[in-house]
Coordinates of C-alpha atoms (C1' of nucleotides) in Angstrom, one line a residue:
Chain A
X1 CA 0.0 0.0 0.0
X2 CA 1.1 3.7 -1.0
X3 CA 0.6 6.1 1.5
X4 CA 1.0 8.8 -1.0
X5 CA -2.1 7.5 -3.4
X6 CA -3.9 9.5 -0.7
X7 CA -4.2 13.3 -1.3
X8 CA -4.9 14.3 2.4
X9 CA -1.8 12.2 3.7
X10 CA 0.8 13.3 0.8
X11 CA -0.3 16.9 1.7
X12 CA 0.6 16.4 5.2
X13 CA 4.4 15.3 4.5
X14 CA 5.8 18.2 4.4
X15 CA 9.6 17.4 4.0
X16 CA 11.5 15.7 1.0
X17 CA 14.6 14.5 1.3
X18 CA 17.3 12.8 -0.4
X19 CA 19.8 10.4 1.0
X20 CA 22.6 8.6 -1.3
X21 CA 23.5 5.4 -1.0
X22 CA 25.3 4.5 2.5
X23 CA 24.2 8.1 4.0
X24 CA 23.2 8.2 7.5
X25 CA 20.0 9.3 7.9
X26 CA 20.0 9.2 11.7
X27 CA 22.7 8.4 14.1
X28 CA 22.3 6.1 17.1
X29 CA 21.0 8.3 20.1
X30 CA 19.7 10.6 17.8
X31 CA 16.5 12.6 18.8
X32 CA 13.3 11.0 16.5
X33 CA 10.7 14.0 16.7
X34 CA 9.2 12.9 13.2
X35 CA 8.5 10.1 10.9
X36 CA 9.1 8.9 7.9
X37 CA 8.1 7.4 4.7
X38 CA 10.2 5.6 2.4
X39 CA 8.9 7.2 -0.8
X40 CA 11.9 5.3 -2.8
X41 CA 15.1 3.4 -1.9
X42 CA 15.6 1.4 1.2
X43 CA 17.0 1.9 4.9
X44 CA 18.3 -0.7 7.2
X45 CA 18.9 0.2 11.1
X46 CA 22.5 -0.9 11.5
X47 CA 24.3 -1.9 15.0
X48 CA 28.1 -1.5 14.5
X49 CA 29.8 -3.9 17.0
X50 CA 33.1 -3.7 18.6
X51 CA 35.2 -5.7 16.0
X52 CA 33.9 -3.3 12.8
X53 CA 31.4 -5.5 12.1
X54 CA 27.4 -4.7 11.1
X55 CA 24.4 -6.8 12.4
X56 CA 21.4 -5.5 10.4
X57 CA 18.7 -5.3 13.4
X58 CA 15.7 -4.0 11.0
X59 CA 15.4 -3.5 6.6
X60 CA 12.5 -1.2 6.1
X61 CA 11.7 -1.1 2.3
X62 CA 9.4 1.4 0.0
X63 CA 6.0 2.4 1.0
X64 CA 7.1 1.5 5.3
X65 CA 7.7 4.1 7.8
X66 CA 10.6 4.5 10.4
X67 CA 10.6 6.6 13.7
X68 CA 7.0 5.3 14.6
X69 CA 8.4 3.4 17.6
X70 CA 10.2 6.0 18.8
X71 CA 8.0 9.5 18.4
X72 CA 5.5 8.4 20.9
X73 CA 7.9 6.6 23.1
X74 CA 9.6 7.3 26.6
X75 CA 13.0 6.8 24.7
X76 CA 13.2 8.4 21.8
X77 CA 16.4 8.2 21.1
X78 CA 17.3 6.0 17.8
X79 CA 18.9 2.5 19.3
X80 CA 21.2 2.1 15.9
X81 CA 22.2 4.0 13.1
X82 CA 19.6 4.6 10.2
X83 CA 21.3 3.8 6.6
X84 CA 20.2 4.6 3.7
X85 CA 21.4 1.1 1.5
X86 CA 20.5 2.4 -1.5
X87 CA 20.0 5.9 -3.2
X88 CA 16.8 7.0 -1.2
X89 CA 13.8 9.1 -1.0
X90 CA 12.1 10.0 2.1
X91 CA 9.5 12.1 3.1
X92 CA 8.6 13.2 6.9
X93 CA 5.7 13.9 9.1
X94 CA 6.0 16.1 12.2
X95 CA 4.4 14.7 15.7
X96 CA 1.3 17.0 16.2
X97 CA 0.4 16.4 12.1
X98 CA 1.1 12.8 12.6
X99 CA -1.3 12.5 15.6
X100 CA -3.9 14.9 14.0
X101 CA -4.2 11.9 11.2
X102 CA -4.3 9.4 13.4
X103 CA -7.5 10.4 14.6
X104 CA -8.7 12.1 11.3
X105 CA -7.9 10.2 8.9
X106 CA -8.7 6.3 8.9
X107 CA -6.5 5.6 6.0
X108 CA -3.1 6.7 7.6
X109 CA -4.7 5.3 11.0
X110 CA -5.3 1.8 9.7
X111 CA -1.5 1.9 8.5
X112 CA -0.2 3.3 11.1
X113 CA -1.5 0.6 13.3
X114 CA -0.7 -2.4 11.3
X115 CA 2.9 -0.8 10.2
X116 CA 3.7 -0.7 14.3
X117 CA 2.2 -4.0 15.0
X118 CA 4.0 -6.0 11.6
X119 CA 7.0 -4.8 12.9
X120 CA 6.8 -5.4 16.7
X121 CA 5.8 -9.2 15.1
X122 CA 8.6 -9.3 12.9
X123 CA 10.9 -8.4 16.3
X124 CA 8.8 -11.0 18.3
X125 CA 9.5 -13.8 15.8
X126 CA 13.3 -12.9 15.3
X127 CA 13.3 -13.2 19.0
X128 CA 12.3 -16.5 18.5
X129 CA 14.7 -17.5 16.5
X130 CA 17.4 -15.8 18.3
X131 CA 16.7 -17.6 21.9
X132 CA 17.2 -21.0 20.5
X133 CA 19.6 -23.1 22.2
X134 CA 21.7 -24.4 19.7
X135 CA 21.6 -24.0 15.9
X136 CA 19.7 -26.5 14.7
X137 CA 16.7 -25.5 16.9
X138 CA 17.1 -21.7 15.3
X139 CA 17.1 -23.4 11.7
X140 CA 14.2 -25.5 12.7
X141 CA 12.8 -22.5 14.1
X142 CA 13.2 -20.4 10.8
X143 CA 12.0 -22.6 8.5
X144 CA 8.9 -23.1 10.6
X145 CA 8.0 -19.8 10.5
X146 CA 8.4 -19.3 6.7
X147 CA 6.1 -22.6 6.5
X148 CA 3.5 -21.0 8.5
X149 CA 3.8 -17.9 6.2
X150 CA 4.2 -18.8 2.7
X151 CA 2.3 -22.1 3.5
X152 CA 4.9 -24.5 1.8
X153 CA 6.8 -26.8 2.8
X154 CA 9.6 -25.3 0.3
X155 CA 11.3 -22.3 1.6
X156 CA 13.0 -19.9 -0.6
X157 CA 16.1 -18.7 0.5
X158 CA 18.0 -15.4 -0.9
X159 CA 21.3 -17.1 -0.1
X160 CA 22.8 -19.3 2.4
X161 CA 25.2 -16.3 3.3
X162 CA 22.4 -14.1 3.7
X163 CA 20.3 -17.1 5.8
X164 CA 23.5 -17.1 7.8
X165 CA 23.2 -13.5 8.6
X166 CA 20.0 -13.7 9.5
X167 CA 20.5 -16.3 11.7
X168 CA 23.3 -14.7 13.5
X169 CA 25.9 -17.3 12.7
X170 CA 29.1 -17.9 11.2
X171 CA 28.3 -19.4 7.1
X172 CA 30.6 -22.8 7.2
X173 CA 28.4 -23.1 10.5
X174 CA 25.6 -22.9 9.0
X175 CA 26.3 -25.0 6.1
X176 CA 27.8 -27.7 8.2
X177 CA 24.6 -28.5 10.4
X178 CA 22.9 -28.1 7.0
X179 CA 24.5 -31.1 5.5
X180 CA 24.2 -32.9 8.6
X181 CA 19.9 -32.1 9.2
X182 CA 19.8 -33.4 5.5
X183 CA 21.3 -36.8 6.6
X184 CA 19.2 -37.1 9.5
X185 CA 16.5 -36.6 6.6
X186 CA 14.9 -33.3 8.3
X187 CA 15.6 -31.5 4.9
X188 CA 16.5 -31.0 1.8
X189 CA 18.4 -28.1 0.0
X190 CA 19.5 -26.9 -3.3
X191 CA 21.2 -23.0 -3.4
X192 CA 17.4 -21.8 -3.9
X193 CA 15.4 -23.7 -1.5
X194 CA 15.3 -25.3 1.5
X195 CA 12.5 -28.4 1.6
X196 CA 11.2 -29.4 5.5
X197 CA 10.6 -33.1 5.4
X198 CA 9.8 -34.5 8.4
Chain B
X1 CA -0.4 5.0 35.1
X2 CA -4.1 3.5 35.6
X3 CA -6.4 3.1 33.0
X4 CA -9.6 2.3 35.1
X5 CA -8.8 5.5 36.7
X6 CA -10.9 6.9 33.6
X7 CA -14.6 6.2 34.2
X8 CA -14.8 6.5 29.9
X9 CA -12.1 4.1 29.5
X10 CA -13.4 1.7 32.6
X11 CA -16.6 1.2 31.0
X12 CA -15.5 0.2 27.6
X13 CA -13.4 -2.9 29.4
X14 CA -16.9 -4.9 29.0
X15 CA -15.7 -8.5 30.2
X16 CA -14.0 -9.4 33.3
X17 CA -11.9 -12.6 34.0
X18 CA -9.8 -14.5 37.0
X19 CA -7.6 -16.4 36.3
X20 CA -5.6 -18.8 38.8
X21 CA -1.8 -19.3 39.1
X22 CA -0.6 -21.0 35.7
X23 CA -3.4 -21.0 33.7
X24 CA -3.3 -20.1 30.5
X25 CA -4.6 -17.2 29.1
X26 CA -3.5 -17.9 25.3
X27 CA -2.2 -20.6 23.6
X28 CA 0.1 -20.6 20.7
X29 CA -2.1 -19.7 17.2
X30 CA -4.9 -18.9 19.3
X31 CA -6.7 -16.2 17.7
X32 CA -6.4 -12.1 19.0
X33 CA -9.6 -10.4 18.5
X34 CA -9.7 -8.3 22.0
X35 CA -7.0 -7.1 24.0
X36 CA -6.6 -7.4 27.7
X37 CA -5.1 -5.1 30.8
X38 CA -3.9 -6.5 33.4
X39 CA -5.6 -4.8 36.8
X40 CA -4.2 -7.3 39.2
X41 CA -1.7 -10.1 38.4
X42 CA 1.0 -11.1 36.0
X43 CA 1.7 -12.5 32.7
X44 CA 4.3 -14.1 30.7
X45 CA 4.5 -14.7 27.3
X46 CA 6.6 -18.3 27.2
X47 CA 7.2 -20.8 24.2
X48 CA 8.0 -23.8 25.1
X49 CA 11.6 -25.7 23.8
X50 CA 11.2 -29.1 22.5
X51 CA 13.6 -30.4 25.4
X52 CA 10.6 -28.9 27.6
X53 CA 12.6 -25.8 29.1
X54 CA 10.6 -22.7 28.6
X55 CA 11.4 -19.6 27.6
X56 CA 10.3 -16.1 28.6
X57 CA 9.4 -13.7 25.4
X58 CA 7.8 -11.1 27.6
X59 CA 6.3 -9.9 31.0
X60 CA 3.5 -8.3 31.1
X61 CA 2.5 -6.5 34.8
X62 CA -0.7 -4.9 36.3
X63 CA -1.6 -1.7 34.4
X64 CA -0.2 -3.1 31.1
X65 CA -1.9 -3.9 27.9
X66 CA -1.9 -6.8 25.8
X67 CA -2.5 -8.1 22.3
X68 CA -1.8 -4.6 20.8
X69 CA 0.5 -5.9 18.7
X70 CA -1.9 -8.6 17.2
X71 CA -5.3 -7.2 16.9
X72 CA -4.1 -5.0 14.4
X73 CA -1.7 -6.9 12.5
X74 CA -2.2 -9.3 9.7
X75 CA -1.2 -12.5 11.8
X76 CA -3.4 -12.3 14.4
X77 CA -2.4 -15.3 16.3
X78 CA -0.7 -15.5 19.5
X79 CA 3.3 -16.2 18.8
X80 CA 3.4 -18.4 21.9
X81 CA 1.6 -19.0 25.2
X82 CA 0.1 -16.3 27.5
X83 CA 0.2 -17.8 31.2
X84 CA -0.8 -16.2 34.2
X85 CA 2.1 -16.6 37.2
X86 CA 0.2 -15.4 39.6
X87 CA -3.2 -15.1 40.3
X88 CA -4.4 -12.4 38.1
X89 CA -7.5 -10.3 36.6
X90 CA -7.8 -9.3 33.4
X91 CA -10.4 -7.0 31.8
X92 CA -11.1 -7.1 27.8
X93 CA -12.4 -5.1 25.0
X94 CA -13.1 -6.0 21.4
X95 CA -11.4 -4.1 18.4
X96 CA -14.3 -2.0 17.7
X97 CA -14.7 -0.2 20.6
X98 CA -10.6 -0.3 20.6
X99 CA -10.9 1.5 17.9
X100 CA -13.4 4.1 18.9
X101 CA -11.8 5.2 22.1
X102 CA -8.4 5.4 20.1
X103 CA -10.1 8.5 18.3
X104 CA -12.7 9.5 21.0
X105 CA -10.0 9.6 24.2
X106 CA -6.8 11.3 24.2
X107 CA -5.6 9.7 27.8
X108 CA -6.3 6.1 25.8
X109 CA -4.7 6.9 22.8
X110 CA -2.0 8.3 24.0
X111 CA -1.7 4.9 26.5
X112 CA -2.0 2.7 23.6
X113 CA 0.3 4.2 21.6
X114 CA 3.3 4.6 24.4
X115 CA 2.3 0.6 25.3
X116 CA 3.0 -0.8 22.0
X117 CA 6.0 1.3 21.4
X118 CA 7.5 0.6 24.8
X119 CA 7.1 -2.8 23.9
X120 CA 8.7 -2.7 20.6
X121 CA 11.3 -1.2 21.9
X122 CA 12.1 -2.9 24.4
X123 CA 12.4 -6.2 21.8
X124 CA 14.8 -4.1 20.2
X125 CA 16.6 -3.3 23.0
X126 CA 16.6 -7.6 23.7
X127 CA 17.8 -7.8 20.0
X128 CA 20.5 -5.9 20.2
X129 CA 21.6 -8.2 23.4
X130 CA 20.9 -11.5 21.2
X131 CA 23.2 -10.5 18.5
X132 CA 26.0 -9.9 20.3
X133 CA 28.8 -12.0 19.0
X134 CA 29.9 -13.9 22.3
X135 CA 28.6 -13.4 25.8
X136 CA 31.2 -10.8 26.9
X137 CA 29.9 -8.3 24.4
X138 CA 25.8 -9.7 25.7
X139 CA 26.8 -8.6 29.0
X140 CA 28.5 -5.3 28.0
X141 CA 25.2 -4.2 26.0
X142 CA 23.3 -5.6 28.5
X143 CA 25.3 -3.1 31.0
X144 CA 25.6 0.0 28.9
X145 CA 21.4 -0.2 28.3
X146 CA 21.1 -0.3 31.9
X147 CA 23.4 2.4 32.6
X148 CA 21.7 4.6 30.4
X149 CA 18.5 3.8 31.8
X150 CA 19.2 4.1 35.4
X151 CA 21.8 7.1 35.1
X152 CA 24.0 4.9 37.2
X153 CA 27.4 2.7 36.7
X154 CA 26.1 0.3 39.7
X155 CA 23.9 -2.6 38.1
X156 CA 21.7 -3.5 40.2
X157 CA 20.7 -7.4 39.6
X158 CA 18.0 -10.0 41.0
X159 CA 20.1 -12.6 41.1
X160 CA 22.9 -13.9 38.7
X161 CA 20.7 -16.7 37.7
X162 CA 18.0 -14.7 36.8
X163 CA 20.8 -12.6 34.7
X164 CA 21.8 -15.2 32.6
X165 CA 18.5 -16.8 31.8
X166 CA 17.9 -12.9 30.7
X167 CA 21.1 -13.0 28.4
X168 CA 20.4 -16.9 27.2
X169 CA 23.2 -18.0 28.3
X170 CA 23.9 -21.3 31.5
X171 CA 24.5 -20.1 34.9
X172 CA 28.4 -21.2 35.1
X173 CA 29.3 -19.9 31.7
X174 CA 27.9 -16.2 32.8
X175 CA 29.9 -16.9 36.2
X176 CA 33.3 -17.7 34.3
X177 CA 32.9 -14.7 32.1
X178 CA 32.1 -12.7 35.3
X179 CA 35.2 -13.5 37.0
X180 CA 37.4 -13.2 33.5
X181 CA 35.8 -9.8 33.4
X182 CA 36.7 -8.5 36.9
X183 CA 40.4 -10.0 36.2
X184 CA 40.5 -7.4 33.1
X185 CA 39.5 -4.7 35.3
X186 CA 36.2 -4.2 33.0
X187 CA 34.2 -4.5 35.9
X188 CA 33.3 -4.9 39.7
X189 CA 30.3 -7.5 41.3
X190 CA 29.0 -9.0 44.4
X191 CA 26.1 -10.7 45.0
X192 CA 23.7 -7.5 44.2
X193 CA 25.2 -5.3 41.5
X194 CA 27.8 -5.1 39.2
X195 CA 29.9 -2.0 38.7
X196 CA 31.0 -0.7 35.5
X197 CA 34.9 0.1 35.8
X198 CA 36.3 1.3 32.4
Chain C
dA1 C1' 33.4 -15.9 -24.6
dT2 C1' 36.2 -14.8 -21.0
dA3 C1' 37.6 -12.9 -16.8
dA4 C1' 36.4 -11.4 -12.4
dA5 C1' 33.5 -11.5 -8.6
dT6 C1' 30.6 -13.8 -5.6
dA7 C1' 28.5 -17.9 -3.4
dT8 C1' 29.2 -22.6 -1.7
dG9 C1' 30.8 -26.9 0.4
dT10 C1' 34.1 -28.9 3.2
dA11 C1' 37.9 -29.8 6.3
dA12 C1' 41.2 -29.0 10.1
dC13 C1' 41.7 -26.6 13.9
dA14 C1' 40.8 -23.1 17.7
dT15 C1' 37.8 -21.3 20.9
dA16 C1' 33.6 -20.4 23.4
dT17 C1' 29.9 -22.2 25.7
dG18 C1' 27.2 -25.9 27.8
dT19 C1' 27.0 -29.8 31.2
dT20 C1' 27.7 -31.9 35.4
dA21 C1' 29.1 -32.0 39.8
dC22 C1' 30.3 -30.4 44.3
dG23 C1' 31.3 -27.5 48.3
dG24 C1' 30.6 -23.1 50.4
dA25 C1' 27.8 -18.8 51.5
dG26 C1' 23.9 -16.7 52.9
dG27 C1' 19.0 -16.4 54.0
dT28 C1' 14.9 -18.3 56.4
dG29 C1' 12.0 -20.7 59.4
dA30 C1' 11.4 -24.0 63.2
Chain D
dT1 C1' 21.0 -22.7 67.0
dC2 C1' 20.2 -25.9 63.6
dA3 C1' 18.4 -27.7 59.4
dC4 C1' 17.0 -26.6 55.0
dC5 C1' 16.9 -24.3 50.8
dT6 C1' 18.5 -21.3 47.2
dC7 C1' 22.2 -19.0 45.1
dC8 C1' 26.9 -18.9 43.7
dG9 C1' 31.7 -20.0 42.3
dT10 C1' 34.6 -23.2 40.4
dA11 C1' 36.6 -27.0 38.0
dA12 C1' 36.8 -30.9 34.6
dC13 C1' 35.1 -32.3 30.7
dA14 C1' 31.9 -32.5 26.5
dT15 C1' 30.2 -30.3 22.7
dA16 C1' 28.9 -26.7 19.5
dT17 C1' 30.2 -23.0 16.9
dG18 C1' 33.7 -19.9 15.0
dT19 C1' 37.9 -19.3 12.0
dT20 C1' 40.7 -20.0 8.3
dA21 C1' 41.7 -21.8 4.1
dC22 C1' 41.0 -23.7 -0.3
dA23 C1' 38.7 -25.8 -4.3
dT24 C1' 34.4 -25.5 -7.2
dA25 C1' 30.3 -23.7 -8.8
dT26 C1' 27.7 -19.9 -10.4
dT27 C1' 26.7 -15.3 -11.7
dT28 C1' 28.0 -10.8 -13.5
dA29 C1' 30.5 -7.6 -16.1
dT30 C1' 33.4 -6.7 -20.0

DNA sequence: ATAAATATGTAACATATGTTACGGAGGTGA
DNA sequence: TCACCTCCGTAACATATGTTACATATTTAT
């Protein structure tokens, strides 16, 4: 769904912006006193850790909104850094506008609402994957979530270095208990798909 | 704060429930279509391991909402169980009238929407622990979120085995670390806080 | 079509964390 | 004061995961 379609709402976002590929867009512990829409492009909330390294902690694509957490929070201060991934377009919404919709306007309040739920969801579920005791329980755990989503058996996979990302673990790792959950006959894999069989 | 304080709010809450120490409130994939507050009581959000431990997702205490996240969401079904730990009353109220007070009463909405972000960000917050590489770096995020939220380098902790189910992690592995820790100078602990040193 | 870049599987090895066990410390109630 | 219980530290050992390296496979760019 496109915000924007809706006269009333576009009207309301008053500031365009234009962030490059790899701009910052907010620092962590940044103030959030607005929101905004990803008109194009796409932002990922980046942790930096100690060693240089980057755990992605959130991707918010076109047509999604970032700050919403934070503008009606106690804390709201940004927990990560906000990149812009690709060349990006972004639009924002001040705090008293954004509440005046809310109650006005049942189109921005329907998405508003869902947006902040989807992603509190999406959080909840990584969660779940993350709190598994060892890493066949967090594959398990994965791939039984897709299942219940896509409703197949046969789970797409970008990449088994991207799945590895996700999954907060090293790639051989991750290839290794792969090849040994195929022998036990859990699954089976190709470089597109991973197949639950049991 | 106190929702029932509002006579508006109080009288939308249309259903009232007990329920007893360890029952279950929700089960996994039960279906949201109401949320609860907790007047009196507690709740824990807990999926069960297939080894039978348990897991803790979330705590929910007296004057706290819940399924926000789900009435509003596409998947509307419970990620995991909802079980009361101690004896506890709950009032409800279904989405419509959810959805009226949100535009009738400011002192709701603004509740509402502080609940569910709190919430999400306080997964994020638990995210950013769970992604730490090892368990030295869980329990320096883990230390730096709470010195920023209590303005104070003195940790206060229940207990260290509450700690490190909190960080995921087996009691004596959390005591080794501890001790390695304190032999780098990072830190200081006893049996009731633990001191930031560097 | 070819070269370069990226993704993948696998193995050997290093390291971190879990498991189990036990004794001591401290709190609590009889 | 004593017995009991829970929490804690520690050690030895088992196991899981990370690290590094390298050979292939696949995709992308020229």
């Amino acid at each position: 769904m496109n915000l924007l379609n809706n006269e009333d709402i576009r009207k309301k976002f008053s500031l365009k912006c234009f962030y490059p590929k790899d701009a910052i867009v907010y620092h962590e512990n940044d103030i959030c006193d607005k929101i905004g829409y990803i008109v194009k492009g796409e932002l990922n909330l980046i942790h930096f850790t100690s060693d240089g390294s980057e755990r992605i902690l959130a991707r918010l694509k076109e047509n999604q909104i970032f700050g919403d957490f934070l503008i009606n929070s106690q804390n709201n201060r940004y927990p990560a850094n906000l990149v812009s991934v690709k060349d990006s377009e972004i639009v924002f919404m001040n705090k008293e506008t954004m509440n005046y919709l809310l109650i006005q306007n049942y189109e921005f309040r329907t998405f508003y609402l869902q947006e902040l739920s989807d992603k509190a969801l999406n959080l909840n579920k990584y969660n779940k994957i993350l709190i598994q005791p060892n890493l066949r329980e967090k594959i398990m755990m994965y791939l039984h979530q897709e299942k219940l989503s896509i409703n197949s058996k046969q789970i797409p996979i970008k990449s088994k270095e991207y799945l590895a990302n996700y999954l907060n673990v090293a790639r051989p790792s991750l290839s290794r208990e792969l090849a040994l959950m195929k022998k036990d006959g859990l699954i089976d894999y190709d470089r597109d798909y991973i197949t639950i069989l049991s």
